[in-house]
CSV table of C-alpha atoms and ligand atoms in Angstrom, one decimal:
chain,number,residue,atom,x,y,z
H,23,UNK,CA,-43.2,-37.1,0.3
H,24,UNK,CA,-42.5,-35.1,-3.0
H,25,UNK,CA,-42.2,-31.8,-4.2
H,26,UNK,CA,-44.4,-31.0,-7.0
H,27,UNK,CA,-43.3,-27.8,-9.0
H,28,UNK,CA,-45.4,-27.1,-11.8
H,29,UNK,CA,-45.4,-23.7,-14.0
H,30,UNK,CA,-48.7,-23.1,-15.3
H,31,UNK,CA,-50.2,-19.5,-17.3
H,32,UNK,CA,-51.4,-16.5,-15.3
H,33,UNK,CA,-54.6,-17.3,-17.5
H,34,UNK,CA,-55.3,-20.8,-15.4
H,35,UNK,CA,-53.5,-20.1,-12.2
H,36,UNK,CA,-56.4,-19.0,-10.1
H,37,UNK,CA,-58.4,-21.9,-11.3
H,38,UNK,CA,-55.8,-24.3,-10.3
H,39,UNK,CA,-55.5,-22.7,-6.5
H,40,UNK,CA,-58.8,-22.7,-6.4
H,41,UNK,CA,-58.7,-26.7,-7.5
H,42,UNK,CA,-56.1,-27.4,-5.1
H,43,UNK,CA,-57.6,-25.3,-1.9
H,44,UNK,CA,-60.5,-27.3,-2.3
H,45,UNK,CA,-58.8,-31.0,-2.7
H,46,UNK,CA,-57.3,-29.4,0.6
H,47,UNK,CA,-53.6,-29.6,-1.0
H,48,UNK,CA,-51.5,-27.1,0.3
H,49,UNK,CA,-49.5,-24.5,-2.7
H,50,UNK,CA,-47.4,-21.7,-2.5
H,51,UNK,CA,-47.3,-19.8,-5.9
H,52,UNK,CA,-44.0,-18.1,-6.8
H,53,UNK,CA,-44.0,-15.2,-9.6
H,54,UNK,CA,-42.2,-16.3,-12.7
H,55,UNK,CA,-41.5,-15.5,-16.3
H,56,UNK,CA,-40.6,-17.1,-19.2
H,57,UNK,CA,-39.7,-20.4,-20.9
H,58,UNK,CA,-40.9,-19.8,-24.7
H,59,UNK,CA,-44.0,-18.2,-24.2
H,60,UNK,CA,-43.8,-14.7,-23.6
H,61,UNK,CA,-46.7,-14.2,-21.2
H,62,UNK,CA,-46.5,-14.4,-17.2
H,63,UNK,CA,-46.9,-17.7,-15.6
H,64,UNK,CA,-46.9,-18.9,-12.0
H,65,UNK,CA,-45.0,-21.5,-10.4
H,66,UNK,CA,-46.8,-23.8,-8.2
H,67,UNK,CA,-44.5,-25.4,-5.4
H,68,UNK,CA,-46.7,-28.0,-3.7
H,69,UNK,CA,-45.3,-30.9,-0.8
H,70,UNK,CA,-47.3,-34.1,-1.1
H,71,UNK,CA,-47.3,-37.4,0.3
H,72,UNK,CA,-46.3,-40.0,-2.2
H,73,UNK,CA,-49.7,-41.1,-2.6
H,74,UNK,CA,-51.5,-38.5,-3.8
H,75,UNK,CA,-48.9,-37.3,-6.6
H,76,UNK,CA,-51.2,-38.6,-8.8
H,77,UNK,CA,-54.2,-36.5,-8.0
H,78,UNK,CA,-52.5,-33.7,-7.8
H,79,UNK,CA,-51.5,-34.5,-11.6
H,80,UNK,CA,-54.8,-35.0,-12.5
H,81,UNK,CA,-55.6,-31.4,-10.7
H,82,UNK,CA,-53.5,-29.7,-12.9
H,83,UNK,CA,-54.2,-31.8,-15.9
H,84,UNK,CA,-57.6,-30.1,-15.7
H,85,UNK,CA,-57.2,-27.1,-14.9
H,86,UNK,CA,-54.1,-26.7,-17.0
H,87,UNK,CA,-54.1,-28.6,-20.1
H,88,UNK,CA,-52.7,-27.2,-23.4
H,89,UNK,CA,-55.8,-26.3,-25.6
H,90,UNK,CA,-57.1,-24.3,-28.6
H,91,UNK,CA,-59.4,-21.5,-27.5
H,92,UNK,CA,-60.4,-19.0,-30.8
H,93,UNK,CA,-60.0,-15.7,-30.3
H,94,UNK,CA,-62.0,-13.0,-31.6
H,95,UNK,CA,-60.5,-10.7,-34.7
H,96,UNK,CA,-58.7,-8.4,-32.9
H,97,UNK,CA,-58.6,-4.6,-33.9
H,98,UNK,CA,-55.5,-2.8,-34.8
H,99,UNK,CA,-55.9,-0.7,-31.8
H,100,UNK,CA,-52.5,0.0,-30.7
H,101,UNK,CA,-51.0,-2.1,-33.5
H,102,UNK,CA,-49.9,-1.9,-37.3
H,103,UNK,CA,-52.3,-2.9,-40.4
H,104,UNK,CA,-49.8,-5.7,-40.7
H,105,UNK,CA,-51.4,-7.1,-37.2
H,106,UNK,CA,-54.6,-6.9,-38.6
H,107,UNK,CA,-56.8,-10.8,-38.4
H,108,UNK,CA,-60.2,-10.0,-39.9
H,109,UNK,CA,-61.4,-13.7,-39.1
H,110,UNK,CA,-61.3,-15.7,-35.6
H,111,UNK,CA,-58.6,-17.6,-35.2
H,112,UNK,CA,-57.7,-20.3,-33.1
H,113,UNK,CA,-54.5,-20.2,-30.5
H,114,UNK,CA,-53.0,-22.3,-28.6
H,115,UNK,CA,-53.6,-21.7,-24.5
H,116,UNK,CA,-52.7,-22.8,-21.4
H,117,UNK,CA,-50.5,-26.0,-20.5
H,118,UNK,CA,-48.2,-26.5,-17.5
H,119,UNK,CA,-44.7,-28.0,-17.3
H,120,UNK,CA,-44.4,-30.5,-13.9
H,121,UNK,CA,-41.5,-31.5,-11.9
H,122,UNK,CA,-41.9,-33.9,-9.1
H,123,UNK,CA,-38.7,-34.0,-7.2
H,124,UNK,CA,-37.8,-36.2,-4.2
H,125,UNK,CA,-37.6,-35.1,-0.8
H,126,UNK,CA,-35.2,-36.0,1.8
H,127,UNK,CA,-37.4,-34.2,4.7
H,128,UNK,CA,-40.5,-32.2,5.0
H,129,UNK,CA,-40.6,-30.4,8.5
H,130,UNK,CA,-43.2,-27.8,9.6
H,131,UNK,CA,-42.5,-25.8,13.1
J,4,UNK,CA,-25.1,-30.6,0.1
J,5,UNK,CA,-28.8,-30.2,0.9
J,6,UNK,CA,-31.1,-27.8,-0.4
J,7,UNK,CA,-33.4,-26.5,1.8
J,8,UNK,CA,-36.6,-24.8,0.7
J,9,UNK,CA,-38.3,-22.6,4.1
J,10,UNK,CA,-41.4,-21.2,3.5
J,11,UNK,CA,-42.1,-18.6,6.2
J,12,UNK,CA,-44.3,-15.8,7.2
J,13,UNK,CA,-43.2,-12.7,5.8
J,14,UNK,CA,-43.7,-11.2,9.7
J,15,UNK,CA,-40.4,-13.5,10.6
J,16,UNK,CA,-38.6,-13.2,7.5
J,17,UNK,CA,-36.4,-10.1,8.1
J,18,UNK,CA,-35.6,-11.8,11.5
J,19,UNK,CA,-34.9,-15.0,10.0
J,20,UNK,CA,-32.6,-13.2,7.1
J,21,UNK,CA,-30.6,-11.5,9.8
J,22,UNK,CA,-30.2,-15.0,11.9
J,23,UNK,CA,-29.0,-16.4,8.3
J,24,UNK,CA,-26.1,-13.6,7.7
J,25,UNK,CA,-24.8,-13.6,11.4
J,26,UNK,CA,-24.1,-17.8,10.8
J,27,UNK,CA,-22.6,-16.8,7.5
J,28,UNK,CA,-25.6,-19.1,5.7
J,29,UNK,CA,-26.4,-17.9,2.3
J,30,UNK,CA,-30.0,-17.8,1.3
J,31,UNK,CA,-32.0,-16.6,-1.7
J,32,UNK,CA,-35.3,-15.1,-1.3
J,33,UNK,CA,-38.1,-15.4,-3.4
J,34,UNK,CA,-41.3,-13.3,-2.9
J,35,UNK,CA,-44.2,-15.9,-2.7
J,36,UNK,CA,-47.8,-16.3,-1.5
J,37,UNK,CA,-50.2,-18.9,-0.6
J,38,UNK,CA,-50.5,-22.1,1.6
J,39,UNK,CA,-54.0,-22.4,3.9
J,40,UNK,CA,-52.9,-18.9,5.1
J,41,UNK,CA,-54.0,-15.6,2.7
J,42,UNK,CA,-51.3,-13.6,4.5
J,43,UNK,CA,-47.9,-13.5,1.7
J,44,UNK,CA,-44.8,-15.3,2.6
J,45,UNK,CA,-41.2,-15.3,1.7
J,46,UNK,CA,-39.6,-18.4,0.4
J,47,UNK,CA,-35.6,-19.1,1.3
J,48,UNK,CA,-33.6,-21.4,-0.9
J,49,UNK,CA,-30.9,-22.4,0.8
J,50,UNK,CA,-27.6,-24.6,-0.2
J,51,UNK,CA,-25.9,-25.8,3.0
J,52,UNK,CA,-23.4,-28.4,3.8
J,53,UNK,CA,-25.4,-31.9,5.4
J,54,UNK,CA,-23.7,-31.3,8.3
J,55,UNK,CA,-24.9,-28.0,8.9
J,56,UNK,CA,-28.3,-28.5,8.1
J,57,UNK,CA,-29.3,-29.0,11.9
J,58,UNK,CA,-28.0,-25.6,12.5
J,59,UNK,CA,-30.0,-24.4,10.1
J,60,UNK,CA,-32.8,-26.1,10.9
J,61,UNK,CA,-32.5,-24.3,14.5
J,62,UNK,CA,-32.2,-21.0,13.5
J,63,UNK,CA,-35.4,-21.1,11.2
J,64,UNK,CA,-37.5,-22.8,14.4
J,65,UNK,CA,-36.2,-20.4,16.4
J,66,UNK,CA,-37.5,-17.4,14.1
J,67,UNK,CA,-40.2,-18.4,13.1
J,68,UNK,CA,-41.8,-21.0,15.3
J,69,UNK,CA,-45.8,-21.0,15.1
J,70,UNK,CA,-46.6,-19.0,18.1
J,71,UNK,CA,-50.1,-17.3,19.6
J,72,UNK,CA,-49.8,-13.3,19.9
J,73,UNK,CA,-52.0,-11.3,22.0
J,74,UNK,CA,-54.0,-8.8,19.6
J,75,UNK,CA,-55.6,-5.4,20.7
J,76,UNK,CA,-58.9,-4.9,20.5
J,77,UNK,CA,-59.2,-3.5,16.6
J,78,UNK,CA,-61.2,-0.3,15.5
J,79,UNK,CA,-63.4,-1.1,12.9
J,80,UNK,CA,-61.9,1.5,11.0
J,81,UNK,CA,-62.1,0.4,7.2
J,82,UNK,CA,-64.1,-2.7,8.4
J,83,UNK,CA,-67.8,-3.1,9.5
J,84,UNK,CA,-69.3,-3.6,12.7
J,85,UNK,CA,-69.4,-7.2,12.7
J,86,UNK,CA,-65.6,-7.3,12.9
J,87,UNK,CA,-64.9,-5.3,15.7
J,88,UNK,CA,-63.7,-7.4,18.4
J,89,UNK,CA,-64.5,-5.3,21.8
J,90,UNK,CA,-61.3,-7.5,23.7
J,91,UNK,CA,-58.0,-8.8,23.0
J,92,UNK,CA,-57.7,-12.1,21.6
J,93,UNK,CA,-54.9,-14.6,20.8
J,94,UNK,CA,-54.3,-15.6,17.3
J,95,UNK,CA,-51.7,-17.7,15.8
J,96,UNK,CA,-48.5,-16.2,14.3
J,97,UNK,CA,-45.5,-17.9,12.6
J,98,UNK,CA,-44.8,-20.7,11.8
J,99,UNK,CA,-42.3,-22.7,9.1
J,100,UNK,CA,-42.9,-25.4,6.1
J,101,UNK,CA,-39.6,-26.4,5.1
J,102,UNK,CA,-38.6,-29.0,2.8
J,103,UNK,CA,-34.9,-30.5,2.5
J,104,UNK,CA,-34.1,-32.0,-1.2
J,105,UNK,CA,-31.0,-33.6,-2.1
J,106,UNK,CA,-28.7,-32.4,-4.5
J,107,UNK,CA,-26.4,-33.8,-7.1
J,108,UNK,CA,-24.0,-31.4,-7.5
J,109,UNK,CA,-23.2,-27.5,-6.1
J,110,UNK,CA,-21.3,-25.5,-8.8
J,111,UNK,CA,-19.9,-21.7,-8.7
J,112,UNK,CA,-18.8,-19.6,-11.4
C,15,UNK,CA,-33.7,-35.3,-16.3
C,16,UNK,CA,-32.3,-32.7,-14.2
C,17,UNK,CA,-33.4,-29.3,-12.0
C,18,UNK,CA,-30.8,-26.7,-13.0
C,19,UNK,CA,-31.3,-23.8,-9.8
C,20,UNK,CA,-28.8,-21.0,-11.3
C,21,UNK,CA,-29.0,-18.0,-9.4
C,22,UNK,CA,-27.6,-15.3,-11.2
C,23,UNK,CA,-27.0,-11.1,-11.0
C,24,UNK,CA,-29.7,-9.0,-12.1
C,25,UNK,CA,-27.0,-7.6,-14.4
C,26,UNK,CA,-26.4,-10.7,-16.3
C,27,UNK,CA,-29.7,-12.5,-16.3
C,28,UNK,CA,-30.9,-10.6,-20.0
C,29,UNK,CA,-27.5,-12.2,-21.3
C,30,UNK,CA,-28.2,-15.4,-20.0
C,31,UNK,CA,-31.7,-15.7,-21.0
C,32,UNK,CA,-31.4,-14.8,-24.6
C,33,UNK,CA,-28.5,-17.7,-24.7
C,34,UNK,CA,-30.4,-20.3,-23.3
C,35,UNK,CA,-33.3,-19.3,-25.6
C,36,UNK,CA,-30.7,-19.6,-29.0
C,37,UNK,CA,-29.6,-22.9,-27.4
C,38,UNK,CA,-33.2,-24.3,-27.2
C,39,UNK,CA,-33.4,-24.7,-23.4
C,40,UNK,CA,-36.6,-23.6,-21.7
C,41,UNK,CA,-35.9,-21.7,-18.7
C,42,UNK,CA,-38.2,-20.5,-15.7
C,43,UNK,CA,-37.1,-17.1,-14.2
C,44,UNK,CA,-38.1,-15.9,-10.5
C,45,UNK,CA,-37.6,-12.4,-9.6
C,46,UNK,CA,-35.2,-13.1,-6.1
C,47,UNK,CA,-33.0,-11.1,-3.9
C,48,UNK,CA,-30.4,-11.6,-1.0
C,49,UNK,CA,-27.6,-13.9,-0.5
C,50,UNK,CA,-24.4,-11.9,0.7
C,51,UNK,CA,-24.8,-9.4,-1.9
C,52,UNK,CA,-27.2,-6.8,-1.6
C,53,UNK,CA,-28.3,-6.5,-5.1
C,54,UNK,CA,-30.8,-8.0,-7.4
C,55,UNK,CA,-30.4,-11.4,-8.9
C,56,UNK,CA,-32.5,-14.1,-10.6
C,57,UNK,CA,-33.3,-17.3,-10.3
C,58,UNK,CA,-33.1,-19.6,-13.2
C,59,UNK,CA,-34.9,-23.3,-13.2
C,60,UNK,CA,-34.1,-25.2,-15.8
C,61,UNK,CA,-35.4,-29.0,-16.2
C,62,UNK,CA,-33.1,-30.5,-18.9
C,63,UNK,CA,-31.9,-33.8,-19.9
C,64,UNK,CA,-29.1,-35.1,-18.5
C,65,UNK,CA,-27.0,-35.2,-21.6
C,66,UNK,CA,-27.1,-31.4,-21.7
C,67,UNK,CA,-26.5,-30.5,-18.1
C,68,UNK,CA,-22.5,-29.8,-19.2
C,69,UNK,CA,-24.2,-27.6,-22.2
C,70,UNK,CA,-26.0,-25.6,-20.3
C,71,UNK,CA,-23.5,-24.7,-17.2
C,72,UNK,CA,-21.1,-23.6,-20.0
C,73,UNK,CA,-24.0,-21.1,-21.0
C,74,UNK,CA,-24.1,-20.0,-17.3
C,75,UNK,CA,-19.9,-19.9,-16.9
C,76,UNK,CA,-19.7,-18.1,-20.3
C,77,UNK,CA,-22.6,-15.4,-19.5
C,78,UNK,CA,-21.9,-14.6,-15.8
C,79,UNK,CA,-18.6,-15.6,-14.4
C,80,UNK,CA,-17.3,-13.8,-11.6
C,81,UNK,CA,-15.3,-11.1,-13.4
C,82,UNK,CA,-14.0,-7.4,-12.4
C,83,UNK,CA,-15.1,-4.7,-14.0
C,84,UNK,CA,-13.4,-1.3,-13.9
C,85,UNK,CA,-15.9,1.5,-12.3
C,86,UNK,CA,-15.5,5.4,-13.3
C,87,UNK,CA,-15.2,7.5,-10.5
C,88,UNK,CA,-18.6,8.2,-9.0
C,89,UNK,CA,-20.0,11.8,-8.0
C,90,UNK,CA,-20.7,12.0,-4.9
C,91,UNK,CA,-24.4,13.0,-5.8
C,92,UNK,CA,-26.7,11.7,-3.3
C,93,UNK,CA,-23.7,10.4,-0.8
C,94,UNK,CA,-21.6,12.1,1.5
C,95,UNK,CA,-18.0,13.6,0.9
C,96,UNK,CA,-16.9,10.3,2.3
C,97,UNK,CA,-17.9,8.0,0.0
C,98,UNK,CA,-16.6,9.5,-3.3
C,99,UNK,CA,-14.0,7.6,-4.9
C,100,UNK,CA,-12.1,10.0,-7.5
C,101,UNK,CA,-10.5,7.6,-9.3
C,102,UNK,CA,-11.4,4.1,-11.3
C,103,UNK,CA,-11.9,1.1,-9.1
C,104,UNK,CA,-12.5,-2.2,-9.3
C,105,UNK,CA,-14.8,-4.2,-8.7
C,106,UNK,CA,-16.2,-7.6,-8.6
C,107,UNK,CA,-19.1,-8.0,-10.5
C,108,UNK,CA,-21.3,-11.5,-11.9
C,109,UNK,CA,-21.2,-15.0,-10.2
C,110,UNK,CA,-23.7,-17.7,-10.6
C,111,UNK,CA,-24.4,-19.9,-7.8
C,112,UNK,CA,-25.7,-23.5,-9.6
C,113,UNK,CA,-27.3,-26.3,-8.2
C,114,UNK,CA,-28.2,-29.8,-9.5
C,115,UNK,CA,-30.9,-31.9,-8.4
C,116,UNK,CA,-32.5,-34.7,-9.3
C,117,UNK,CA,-35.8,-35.1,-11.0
C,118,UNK,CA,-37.9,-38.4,-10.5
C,119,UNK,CA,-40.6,-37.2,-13.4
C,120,UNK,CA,-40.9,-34.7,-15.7
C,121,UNK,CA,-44.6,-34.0,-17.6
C,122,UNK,CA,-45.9,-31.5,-19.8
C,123,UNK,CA,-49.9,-31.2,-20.4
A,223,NI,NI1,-65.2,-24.5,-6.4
A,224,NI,NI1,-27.9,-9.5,15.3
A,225,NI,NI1,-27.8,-13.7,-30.1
């Protein structure tokens, strides 16, 4: 048994639930900020038997992953002329950060 | 030192933060949701002594041990038709998931 | 690689966040509440190398040590007669509670 903890963006966190309700893995998402990236991310706290650590990794690998994505130009709306990108550009998106701790004991009552 | 991670209903949380106080066990709540079950759930982190992790262990099956709970009939008030249910019926309450991880070292400052 | 837990006061958590940032380490925040005292605090997880465990409880010690603090004599505004204090107290404020635990894997996508 381990305990999987893995932060992921708000932006992919429903996919991932949805990923993991259906490979019948049980989560329970914590609210969290921070790390670098300014924006809201959820933490993923997920027990799993030894063996399947490695599909669950592949779960959030997919759902997850760290990848360009190019955004629209944006108006200034709300901003300065300084904020101003007349062109698409591309940013970088998503990602997750995974811990897999051991476990001593895993009890349900 | 253990650390032990409960995940419980939020129903049985108060109960179970009350238990925690009277046997002077300090526990850190974090607001969380998820697992099979939509309804949201509190998680307690808990740093305890090994030798008192039984107690502990006790006092979280003993508020908030999975349980069946007679429910009134329900008006469908805000619901439709299809989910009135005319009679009482018994559905399944509580219940804990709790982890136990070791830890290398307890500090306070 | 190690699991920093580091509960802190709501009080000093700004402080402590903005020196972990300067110092390079990437810390996960989760909004928490309880343990004896009744007030706010966060939680900090922290996955660092083990090299720079000693760094980075010196960040926690230096930002949120246990300290007192003297507090001006509150009006009584919204409390009774009995609980005005009309002259300077003081009181205990900060405290981290810090645990250690090991990591068996650590992966970023
Ligand atoms: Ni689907
Ligand atoms: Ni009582
Ligand atoms: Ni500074």
């Amino acid at each position: 048994m381990k305990m999987v903890i893995a932060i992921v963006q708000d932006k992919d966190s429903n996919r991932l639930s949805h990923a993991l309700v259906e490979a019948n893995v049980r989560a329970t998402k914590l609210a969290s900020t921070g790390g670098f990236l300014k924006s809201g991310n959820t933490t993923f706290m997920i027990g799993i038997e030894d063996e399947r650590v490695d599909g669950v990794m592949t779960l959030i690998k997919e759902n997850c992953q760290s990848r360009e994505q190019v955004m629209a130009p944006m108006s200034s709306m709300g901003g300065n002329a300084d904020s101003y990108v007349p062109y698409p550009i591309e940013v970088q998106v998503g990602g997750a950060t995974v811990f897999i701790l051991p476990i001593d004991q895993f009890i349900q009552f």
